Amino acid sequence: MEDVLNNPLFEAFANASDNVYIYVCDVKKDLSRWSPNAVSFFDLPGEYINNAGELWGEKIHPEDKDVYFNDIGAVFSGKKKHHSCQYRAVNRFGKYVWLECKGSMLKDENGELATFAGIMTRLDRQNKYDTLTGILTKYEFYEYDFSSDSGIVLLLGVDGFRSIINTYGYYYGDELLTAIAKKLQSICTGHQRAYRFNGDEFILLLPGADRESAASIFRQVRSETGFIETKDGKRIDISISAGAVEFSEACCEKDEIVSGLELTLSYVKRTNKGDIGFYSKDIEEKQLRERTLKEDLRESIANGFKGFELFFQPLVDAKGAKILGCEALLRWKGEHIKNSYPMEFIPILEESGDINPVGKWVMRQAVKQQKEWQEKFGQLRINFNVSYRQFLETDYVKELQAAVKEFGVSPDNLVLELTESCNVESPENLAKIFEEIRSLGFHIALDDFGTGYASMELLKKLPADEIKIEHSFVRELANGQHHKADLAIIDSLLFLCRKLDNKVVVEGVENKAVDDIIRGMGPDFLQGYYYSRPVCKAEFEEMLKSGIGC
Ligand code: C2E
Ligand code: CA
């Protein structure tokens, strides 16, 4: 392991700001190095300190010791990778100052805890008012004495803020945040206060409020911020979610309130966007699973996509029974979480942006697989899923071209499925990318068709080769009482697609009765549990050898 304490980068960053102190610790030697401004401000014995944990612990305010030691303990016992908490520490003048301390534990090549490094930011040095929006900053919020009152705190976040910026640019992002801040400010009465928290997040402090009144204030915020008109007359539709925590004399720990707010908001955004949720133990447990999932996913990606695997589900000829190809579906087992399915882990990858490297891995695996099976079994198409984000944020077309060139595959047998339920903000941009991909010889399918409100609109704007009718229309066809409406929808989609020269895949064929009905309607491909569940590579090869026998 290199000498982390004497890395020139440490010196470069050590005095970057008066308000920020940095530290790095060689865990095995229990030797740490602190930036000179930390040595002077906290009256430390020197830049290099042995067993600094004990010395630093003594400087922490007695009321904050638990918060600090619990968090740092979890990091040093390997339970947590990142240290993040706020506490007070005494400075050289004997005065306690608030610090926001963030650090990360790095492992060596043997997987052992090796380096702990991070920064401490002085919160008392920050401004009272946010420079962009003009409302109070989060540091003012931290000053509030929660033990003196009871009430509710709301953490509000703009849904999909990143994609608003991607579509409209940072300038409009700033305008939007300023407009929301103004609205929040205008809604506050009496002792209620609005604060800018992080990025697109705001806090509403509602002393004296109960759940009902807090929910009603949230509804007011939501209705008054449904869209924002920019200075140059653009209308940006926005949706806001909120996490809420109740506080009282018995429940007034700032760090607990803030972590409750953050985890509740992220739960609401994941499960019920545009709504309000109140903190509960159940939400905390679900979020804990999500956090572990995130860390496991990161670990897998960093370890060369360890734990990721493609499964394959046959696509069957609707005019006969032959397997014409398959859809590649991602499976994953993490180090701690072994039972996660795509419906759970794909949205997490999409949110963090990790879908970009994972999606590239999927694409390359599918292309490679196509080559191998083409040689063994002859003509066979492989469909694979692509997230909207990949098109927007990566050099996707180039990567696709490079993969087919590298593996020597014809694009004609590769179908990219773009899920239609995703929020396509700019169909015009996407249409250009689709055209480029199709002109190279690849095919494009609009996935989950019929679920989003904009299906018809998208069909008009996006040049695709095929559509996949969502399985919720299909599964219950044979026994549901509403099957008349579903049948009519499928029939008219088929009619429309024939007119537009689009091929149609019907998903969700689960039994013979549904299969009979659907085949009578004349689609091109069938997919569903009736033929096979998604299976691993070896099982799919068995199917190709023997046919599936339905
Ligand atoms: P999807 O693209 O609509 O994939 C079809 C899903 O329906 C698969 O779930 C499949 O197992 C399931 N399914 C197939 N036949 C039937 C049936 O007869 N009945 C029922 N009830 N379900 C059936 P899976 O594998 O859990 O994937 C879920 C979703 O995850 C996919 O939905 C897709 O949107 C996403 N996904 C999977 N792999 C990838 C990937 O590599 N990249 C991206 N971006 N998304 C992926
Ligand atoms: Ca799909």
XYZ file of C-alpha atoms and ligand atoms in Angstrom:
597
model
C 0.000 0.000 0.000
C 1.412 3.401 -0.905
C 2.123 6.010 1.777
C -1.294 7.628 1.943
C -0.270 10.154 4.578
C 2.405 11.715 2.443
C 0.512 11.909 -0.779
C 1.091 15.353 -2.427
C -2.658 15.583 -2.988
C -3.096 15.933 0.756
C -0.966 19.071 0.733
C -2.787 20.379 -2.314
C -6.158 20.105 -0.583
C -5.022 20.787 2.983
C -5.548 24.523 2.943
C -8.186 24.783 0.259
C -10.608 26.610 2.537
C -10.668 28.183 5.994
C -13.933 26.424 6.798
C -12.848 22.957 5.769
C -10.403 20.642 7.544
C -9.128 17.424 6.051
C -7.710 14.261 7.562
C -6.404 10.920 6.378
C -5.677 7.887 8.524
C -3.541 4.824 7.867
C -5.839 2.424 9.713
C -3.334 -0.413 10.164
C -0.704 1.861 11.735
C -3.403 3.909 13.519
C -1.501 6.977 12.360
C -3.328 9.963 10.927
C -2.477 13.269 9.310
C -4.500 16.455 9.764
C -4.471 19.644 7.722
C -2.499 22.494 9.371
C -5.662 24.615 9.809
C -7.168 21.751 11.883
C -3.988 21.490 13.988
C -4.110 25.170 14.795
C -7.882 25.622 15.225
C -8.421 22.544 17.389
C -5.075 22.778 19.149
C -3.943 19.322 18.050
C -0.448 18.072 19.062
C 0.776 18.122 15.427
C -0.041 17.178 11.859
C 0.750 13.497 12.503
C -1.127 11.907 15.381
C -1.031 8.380 16.742
C -4.323 6.990 17.994
C -6.148 10.184 17.045
C -9.533 8.545 17.651
C -9.169 8.829 21.407
C -7.860 12.381 21.341
C -10.547 13.587 18.920
C -13.288 11.851 20.917
C -12.350 13.949 23.963
C -12.931 17.146 22.001
C -16.504 16.269 21.137
C -19.420 17.822 23.001
C -20.764 15.364 25.638
C -24.261 15.474 24.064
C -22.881 14.593 20.641
C -20.503 11.802 21.641
C -23.083 9.018 21.066
C -23.934 10.204 17.569
C -20.259 10.470 16.694
C -19.053 7.199 18.224
C -21.972 5.179 16.805
C -21.295 6.430 13.316
C -17.503 6.183 13.392
C -17.754 2.797 15.161
C -19.872 1.418 12.322
C -17.264 2.588 9.803
C -14.268 1.165 11.685
C -16.004 -2.169 12.257
C -16.640 -2.437 8.495
C -20.459 -2.218 8.817
C -20.619 1.087 6.967
C -18.437 2.530 4.261
C -19.146 6.213 4.768
C -18.943 8.367 7.878
C -21.417 11.233 7.911
C -22.598 13.131 10.956
C -22.821 16.508 12.546
C -21.524 17.281 15.998
C -19.853 19.948 18.078
C -16.127 19.919 18.869
C -14.232 22.250 21.138
C -11.714 24.621 19.536
C -8.484 26.123 20.910
C -10.446 28.932 22.583
C -12.599 26.431 24.497
C -15.647 27.176 22.346
C -17.769 24.440 20.754
C -18.288 24.740 16.995
C -20.645 22.708 14.800
C -18.932 20.445 12.295
C -20.266 18.403 9.432
C -17.920 15.458 9.190
C -17.860 13.197 6.148
C -15.359 10.430 5.474
C -14.904 7.187 3.570
C -13.227 3.935 4.488
C -11.147 2.355 1.718
C -10.037 -1.267 1.659
C -6.714 -2.609 0.412
C -6.259 -5.287 -2.254
C -6.905 -7.987 0.382
C -10.247 -6.438 1.298
C -8.978 -5.224 4.681
C -9.785 -1.765 6.093
C -6.791 0.343 5.132
C -7.385 4.080 4.731
C -9.920 6.380 6.284
C -10.098 9.875 4.830
C -12.499 12.742 4.893
C -13.345 16.356 5.523
C -14.889 18.385 8.313
C -16.815 21.513 7.414
C -17.500 24.261 9.940
C -21.184 24.979 9.885
C -21.034 28.170 11.931
C -19.050 29.853 9.182
C -21.750 29.412 6.564
C -24.095 32.142 5.483
C -27.444 32.774 7.083
C -29.198 33.261 3.748
C -28.857 31.084 0.690
C -27.099 32.986 -2.088
C -29.268 31.565 -4.884
C -32.762 31.594 -3.438
C -32.431 34.184 -0.681
C -34.158 32.023 1.948
C -32.582 30.728 5.179
C -29.814 28.130 4.851
C -29.767 24.707 6.475
C -27.280 26.005 9.032
C -30.017 28.228 10.417
C -32.252 25.175 10.599
C -29.607 23.401 12.693
C -29.766 26.276 15.179
C -33.435 25.578 15.957
C -34.112 24.234 19.455
C -36.396 21.250 18.830
C -36.786 20.484 22.525
C -38.695 23.704 23.131
C -41.698 22.796 21.032
C -43.471 20.033 19.156
C -44.489 19.967 15.522
C -43.511 18.638 12.131
C -40.600 19.171 9.773
C -41.044 18.573 6.051
C -38.191 17.876 3.673
C -39.373 18.710 0.158
C -37.592 17.532 -2.979
C -38.231 18.275 -6.655
C -38.917 15.009 -8.503
C -36.636 14.373 -11.472
C -34.703 17.619 -10.935
C -31.688 16.181 -12.730
C -33.667 15.465 -15.875
C -35.178 18.968 -15.756
C -31.617 20.283 -15.831
C -30.699 17.864 -18.611
C -33.619 19.083 -20.677
C -33.685 22.806 -19.921
C -30.181 23.523 -18.586
C -28.812 24.840 -15.281
C -30.116 28.331 -15.803
C -33.729 27.129 -15.686
C -32.883 24.803 -12.804
C -31.803 27.866 -10.793
C -34.911 29.785 -11.791
C -37.080 26.904 -10.748
C -35.421 26.571 -7.327
C -35.741 30.301 -6.735
C -39.433 30.224 -7.670
C -40.114 27.291 -5.334
C -38.248 29.007 -2.500
C -40.391 32.124 -2.963
C -43.596 30.084 -2.856
C -42.493 28.273 0.299
C -41.592 31.558 1.902
C -44.981 33.013 1.047
C -46.818 30.003 2.483
C -45.121 30.316 5.899
C -47.050 32.071 8.655
C -46.220 32.736 12.335
C -43.242 30.654 13.461
C -43.189 28.523 10.335
C -39.928 28.777 8.403
C -38.629 27.735 4.964
C -34.963 26.750 4.477
C -32.882 25.663 1.490
C -31.424 22.294 2.386
C -29.335 20.495 -0.245
C -29.496 21.034 -4.019
C -33.174 20.719 -4.943
C -34.319 20.068 -1.371
C -36.073 22.493 0.950
C -37.206 22.309 4.548
C -40.454 23.573 5.994
C -40.398 23.845 9.770
C -43.934 23.723 11.139
C -43.991 24.206 14.928
C -47.354 23.246 16.435
C -48.466 21.317 13.331
C -49.995 17.817 13.447
C -50.026 15.258 10.623
C -53.260 16.539 9.173
C -52.245 20.189 9.044
C -48.775 19.281 7.717
C -50.352 17.197 4.930
C -52.668 20.060 4.094
C -49.733 22.513 3.887
C -47.956 20.031 1.622
C -51.005 19.865 -0.651
C -50.999 23.651 -0.820
C -47.299 23.650 -1.772
C -47.967 21.023 -4.400
C -50.860 22.857 -5.977
C -49.040 26.203 -5.984
C -45.880 24.769 -7.512
C -47.487 22.497 -10.146
C -45.605 24.383 -12.822
C -43.207 27.269 -12.995
C -43.258 29.956 -15.618
C -39.705 31.099 -16.423
C -38.743 34.688 -17.191
C -38.715 33.964 -20.914
C -42.174 32.418 -20.811
C -41.270 28.683 -20.682
C -43.598 26.520 -18.639
C -41.864 23.759 -16.662
C -44.144 21.204 -15.028
C -42.865 20.118 -11.664
C -43.743 17.566 -9.043
C -42.664 17.760 -5.417
C -42.386 14.932 -2.854
C -42.074 15.298 0.899
C -40.728 13.322 3.835
C -42.069 14.345 7.246
C -40.809 13.840 10.806
C -42.680 14.685 13.992
C -40.645 16.307 16.758
C -41.352 16.916 20.412
C -39.475 17.324 23.665
C -38.995 13.534 23.714
C -37.869 13.352 20.105
C -35.664 16.312 19.407
C -32.250 14.939 18.330
C -31.256 16.988 15.287
C -29.305 14.235 13.582
C -32.148 11.789 14.042
C -34.638 14.303 12.657
C -32.455 14.997 9.631
C -31.707 11.345 8.911
C -35.436 10.513 9.353
C -36.308 13.268 6.880
C -33.772 12.122 4.324
C -34.722 8.480 4.423
C -38.476 9.205 4.359
C -38.130 11.551 1.377
C -36.059 9.081 -0.564
C -38.612 6.344 0.241
C -41.513 8.538 -0.968
C -39.636 9.428 -4.159
C -39.056 5.772 -4.847
C -42.513 4.465 -4.030
C -45.016 7.288 -4.243
C -43.594 10.296 -6.084
C -45.457 13.565 -5.673
C -46.865 12.640 -2.274
C -46.014 13.083 1.403
C -44.823 10.297 3.746
C -44.383 10.305 7.525
C -41.351 8.649 9.084
C -41.911 5.146 10.538
C -39.693 2.205 11.617
C -41.012 0.228 8.656
C -39.829 2.886 6.199
C -36.466 2.945 7.964
C -36.048 -0.826 7.479
C -37.013 -0.643 3.824
C -34.544 2.175 3.288
C -31.850 0.193 5.050
C -32.361 -2.594 2.516
C -32.164 -0.022 -0.248
C -28.912 1.383 1.145
C -27.387 -2.084 1.437
C -28.569 -2.803 -2.099
C -26.902 0.358 -3.344
C -23.622 -0.502 -1.636
C -23.766 -4.106 -2.869
C -24.460 -2.911 -6.416
C -21.534 -0.486 -6.318
C -19.287 -3.269 -5.009
C -20.401 -5.610 -7.817
C -19.750 -2.983 -10.467
C -16.325 -2.183 -9.008
C -15.513 -5.901 -9.028
C -15.944 -6.294 -12.788
C -19.778 -6.760 -12.654
C -19.444 -9.701 -10.275
C -22.882 -11.130 -9.466
C -24.532 -9.838 -12.651
C -25.839 -12.397 -15.125
C -28.114 -12.415 -18.150
C -31.122 -14.722 -18.217
C -33.007 -15.398 -21.432
C -36.710 -15.720 -22.149
C -37.757 -17.156 -25.512
C -39.541 -15.126 -28.169
C -41.768 -17.522 -30.044
C -43.102 -17.273 -33.589
C -46.826 -16.475 -33.343
C -47.487 -18.300 -36.605
C -45.788 -21.537 -35.480
C -43.974 -22.687 -32.343
C -40.353 -22.000 -33.209
C -38.102 -19.996 -30.927
C -37.044 -17.021 -33.036
C -34.945 -15.403 -30.365
C -35.022 -14.249 -26.780
C -35.124 -11.258 -24.485
C -32.019 -10.881 -22.313
C -33.073 -10.024 -18.751
C -30.660 -8.946 -16.078
C -30.240 -10.940 -12.862
C -28.007 -10.026 -9.946
C -26.879 -11.404 -6.588
C -25.072 -9.031 -4.225
C -22.680 -9.829 -1.416
C -25.383 -9.356 1.237
C -28.613 -9.238 -0.736
C -29.233 -12.336 -2.778
C -32.950 -12.068 -3.497
C -33.352 -8.887 -5.493
C -35.176 -8.757 -8.844
C -34.849 -6.181 -11.625
C -38.038 -4.397 -10.592
C -36.170 -3.518 -7.398
C -32.554 -3.030 -8.444
C -32.980 -1.470 -11.924
C -34.692 1.693 -10.571
C -31.833 2.033 -8.064
C -29.259 1.754 -10.841
C -31.255 4.222 -12.923
C -31.461 6.734 -10.135
C -27.764 6.629 -9.313
C -26.667 6.638 -12.959
C -24.969 3.249 -12.492
C -27.335 1.922 -15.149
C -24.905 3.476 -17.646
C -21.986 1.091 -16.982
C -24.327 -1.815 -16.196
C -26.397 -1.200 -19.346
C -23.208 -1.123 -21.406
C -22.179 -4.433 -19.847
C -25.631 -5.895 -20.704
C -25.363 -4.689 -24.291
C -21.869 -6.146 -24.750
C -22.875 -9.467 -23.183
C -25.923 -9.667 -25.450
C -23.874 -8.914 -28.569
C -21.255 -11.489 -27.579
C -23.981 -14.042 -26.858
C -25.607 -13.384 -30.221
C -22.332 -14.244 -31.956
C -21.888 -17.478 -30.012
C -25.461 -18.691 -30.619
C -25.482 -17.598 -34.240
C -22.550 -19.931 -34.822
C -24.108 -22.804 -32.836
C -27.793 -22.512 -33.729
C -28.099 -20.243 -36.799
C -30.383 -17.173 -37.087
C -31.474 -15.948 -33.672
C -32.432 -12.467 -32.536
C -31.557 -11.107 -29.126
C -33.592 -8.325 -27.558
C -32.066 -6.396 -24.688
C -33.279 -3.511 -22.548
C -31.882 -0.004 -22.686
C -32.698 2.728 -20.194
C -33.541 6.170 -21.466
C -30.712 7.597 -19.380
C -28.133 5.589 -21.315
C -29.174 7.306 -24.532
C -28.952 10.716 -22.924
C -25.761 10.370 -20.953
C -23.456 7.989 -22.760
C -21.978 7.704 -26.203
C -24.350 4.840 -26.728
C -24.371 4.606 -30.515
C -20.564 4.528 -30.666
C -20.414 1.854 -27.962
C -22.979 -0.221 -29.814
C -21.052 0.050 -33.078
C -17.792 -0.822 -31.332
C -19.365 -3.948 -29.775
C -20.761 -5.345 -33.043
C -17.436 -4.669 -34.727
C -15.445 -6.303 -31.939
C -17.603 -9.450 -31.801
C -18.305 -9.631 -35.560
C -22.108 -9.589 -35.307
C -24.744 -8.348 -37.741
C -26.879 -5.549 -36.187
C -29.893 -7.051 -37.934
C -30.321 -9.642 -35.178
C -30.177 -7.174 -32.302
C -33.240 -5.405 -30.921
C -32.984 -2.593 -28.394
C -36.010 -2.362 -26.112
C -36.727 1.058 -24.659
C -39.235 1.001 -21.861
C -42.169 3.227 -22.699
C -43.206 3.927 -19.131
C -40.081 6.045 -18.692
C -40.596 9.740 -18.827
C -39.423 10.752 -22.280
C -38.965 14.485 -21.927
C -37.583 15.123 -25.335
C -38.971 12.720 -27.955
C -37.367 14.835 -30.696
C -33.845 14.099 -29.383
C -34.672 10.468 -28.850
C -36.123 10.198 -32.358
C -32.777 11.354 -33.781
C -30.912 8.709 -31.783
C -33.435 6.050 -32.886
C -32.968 7.042 -36.525
C -29.200 6.791 -36.218
C -29.411 3.366 -34.564
C -31.883 2.051 -37.150
C -29.835 3.410 -40.046
C -26.955 1.239 -38.791
C -29.187 -1.826 -39.110
C -30.266 -2.401 -35.474
C -33.951 -2.688 -34.571
C -35.827 -0.762 -31.909
C -38.786 -1.914 -29.838
C -41.006 0.260 -27.644
C -41.401 -1.774 -24.467
C -44.359 -2.014 -22.050
C -46.500 -0.385 -24.685
C -49.914 0.844 -23.610
C -49.044 1.656 -19.988
C -47.917 5.264 -20.216
C -50.400 7.979 -20.996
C -48.301 9.053 -23.941
C -48.247 5.771 -25.859
C -49.942 7.038 -28.990
C -48.009 10.279 -28.871
C -44.721 8.359 -28.694
C -45.679 6.020 -31.499
C -46.211 9.070 -33.667
C -42.922 10.717 -32.734
C -40.518 7.803 -32.391
C -39.493 5.754 -35.390
C -39.543 2.183 -33.971
C -39.618 -1.247 -35.641
C -41.791 -3.038 -33.168
C -43.867 -2.603 -30.091
C -44.235 -4.910 -27.108
C -47.699 -4.948 -25.603
C -47.446 -4.787 -21.828
C -48.295 -8.010 -20.007
C -50.897 -6.462 -17.713
C -53.287 -6.303 -20.724
C -52.638 -9.924 -21.562
C -52.224 -12.003 -18.399
C -55.858 -12.033 -17.312
C -57.390 -12.265 -20.777
C -58.800 -15.735 -20.334
C -60.388 -15.327 -16.908
C -60.804 -11.657 -16.048
C -64.218 -10.077 -16.354
C -62.652 -7.006 -17.928
C -61.114 -9.017 -20.718
C -63.423 -7.424 -23.286
C -61.744 -4.048 -22.836
C -58.256 -5.606 -22.847
C -59.087 -7.539 -25.997
C -60.311 -4.385 -27.699
C -57.116 -2.530 -26.693
C -54.855 -5.307 -27.996
C -56.890 -5.584 -31.185
C -56.697 -1.891 -31.930
C -52.965 -1.778 -31.124
C -52.410 -4.636 -33.564
C -54.465 -2.830 -36.204
C -52.497 0.365 -35.681
C -49.116 -1.382 -35.798
C -49.974 -3.212 -39.010
C -50.854 0.141 -40.583
C -47.515 1.562 -39.392
C -45.550 -1.512 -40.486
C -44.516 -2.233 -36.917
C -44.070 -5.783 -35.686
C -45.886 -6.688 -32.470
C -44.653 -8.788 -29.562
C -47.305 -9.836 -27.054
C -45.841 -10.379 -23.576
C -47.373 -12.133 -20.575
C -48.770 -15.234 -22.269
C -49.151 -17.389 -19.167
C -51.405 -20.242 -20.284
C -52.895 -22.070 -23.257
C -56.228 -20.228 -23.099
C -54.501 -16.834 -23.462
C -52.175 -18.245 -26.106
C -55.172 -19.403 -28.184
C -56.902 -16.022 -27.953
C -53.766 -14.039 -28.803
C -52.683 -16.239 -31.691
C -56.128 -15.720 -33.215
C -55.435 -11.978 -33.299
C -52.298 -12.303 -35.433
C -49.307 -10.763 -33.646
C -45.733 -11.563 -34.732
C -44.038 -12.821 -31.559
C -45.203 -14.292 -28.269
C -43.438 -14.191 -24.922
C -44.521 -15.459 -21.528
C -44.380 -18.051 -18.770
C -46.511 -20.429 -20.894
C -43.467 -20.920 -23.092
C -40.823 -20.422 -20.452
C -39.763 -18.239 -17.568
C -36.455 -16.409 -18.126
C -33.711 -19.056 -17.725
C -29.934 -19.131 -17.477
C -27.735 -19.533 -20.535
C -27.284 -23.324 -20.213
C -31.041 -23.920 -19.860
C -31.816 -21.675 -22.817
C -29.329 -23.607 -24.929
C -31.137 -26.828 -23.963
C -34.374 -25.249 -25.160
C -32.798 -24.258 -28.452
C -31.581 -27.808 -28.956
C -34.886 -29.470 -28.137
C -37.562 -26.834 -28.899
C -39.854 -25.962 -26.002
C -42.631 -28.320 -26.907
C -45.736 -26.187 -26.372
P -39.700 -5.992 -19.178
O -38.696 -5.518 -20.170
O -41.135 -5.675 -19.448
O -39.434 -7.541 -19.077
C -40.407 -8.484 -18.967
C -40.618 -8.846 -17.526
O -41.826 -9.636 -17.459
C -39.516 -9.762 -16.997
O -39.385 -9.486 -15.613
C -40.104 -11.151 -17.173
O -39.585 -12.078 -16.263
C -41.567 -10.884 -16.895
N -42.423 -11.861 -17.567
C -42.162 -12.560 -18.680
N -43.193 -13.362 -19.019
C -44.144 -13.160 -18.084
C -45.453 -13.714 -17.861
O -45.958 -14.551 -18.614
N -46.139 -13.254 -16.788
C -45.609 -12.345 -15.935
N -46.342 -11.973 -14.875
N -44.396 -11.794 -16.106
C -43.669 -12.209 -17.175
P -37.965 -9.193 -15.005
O -36.946 -10.077 -15.617
O -38.147 -9.199 -13.535
O -37.653 -7.736 -15.500
C -38.414 -6.667 -15.078
C -38.026 -5.403 -15.782
O -36.705 -5.009 -15.475
C -38.022 -5.549 -17.294
O -39.334 -5.475 -17.726
C -37.156 -4.396 -17.707
O -37.908 -3.188 -17.738
C -36.176 -4.305 -16.572
N -34.913 -4.933 -16.992
C -34.551 -6.228 -16.985
N -33.296 -6.384 -17.480
C -32.862 -5.131 -17.804
C -31.639 -4.611 -18.368
O -30.705 -5.316 -18.717
N -31.569 -3.248 -18.527
C -32.608 -2.428 -18.189
N -32.466 -1.125 -18.379
N -33.769 -2.882 -17.685
C -33.895 -4.230 -17.494
Ca -38.161 -5.570 -22.121
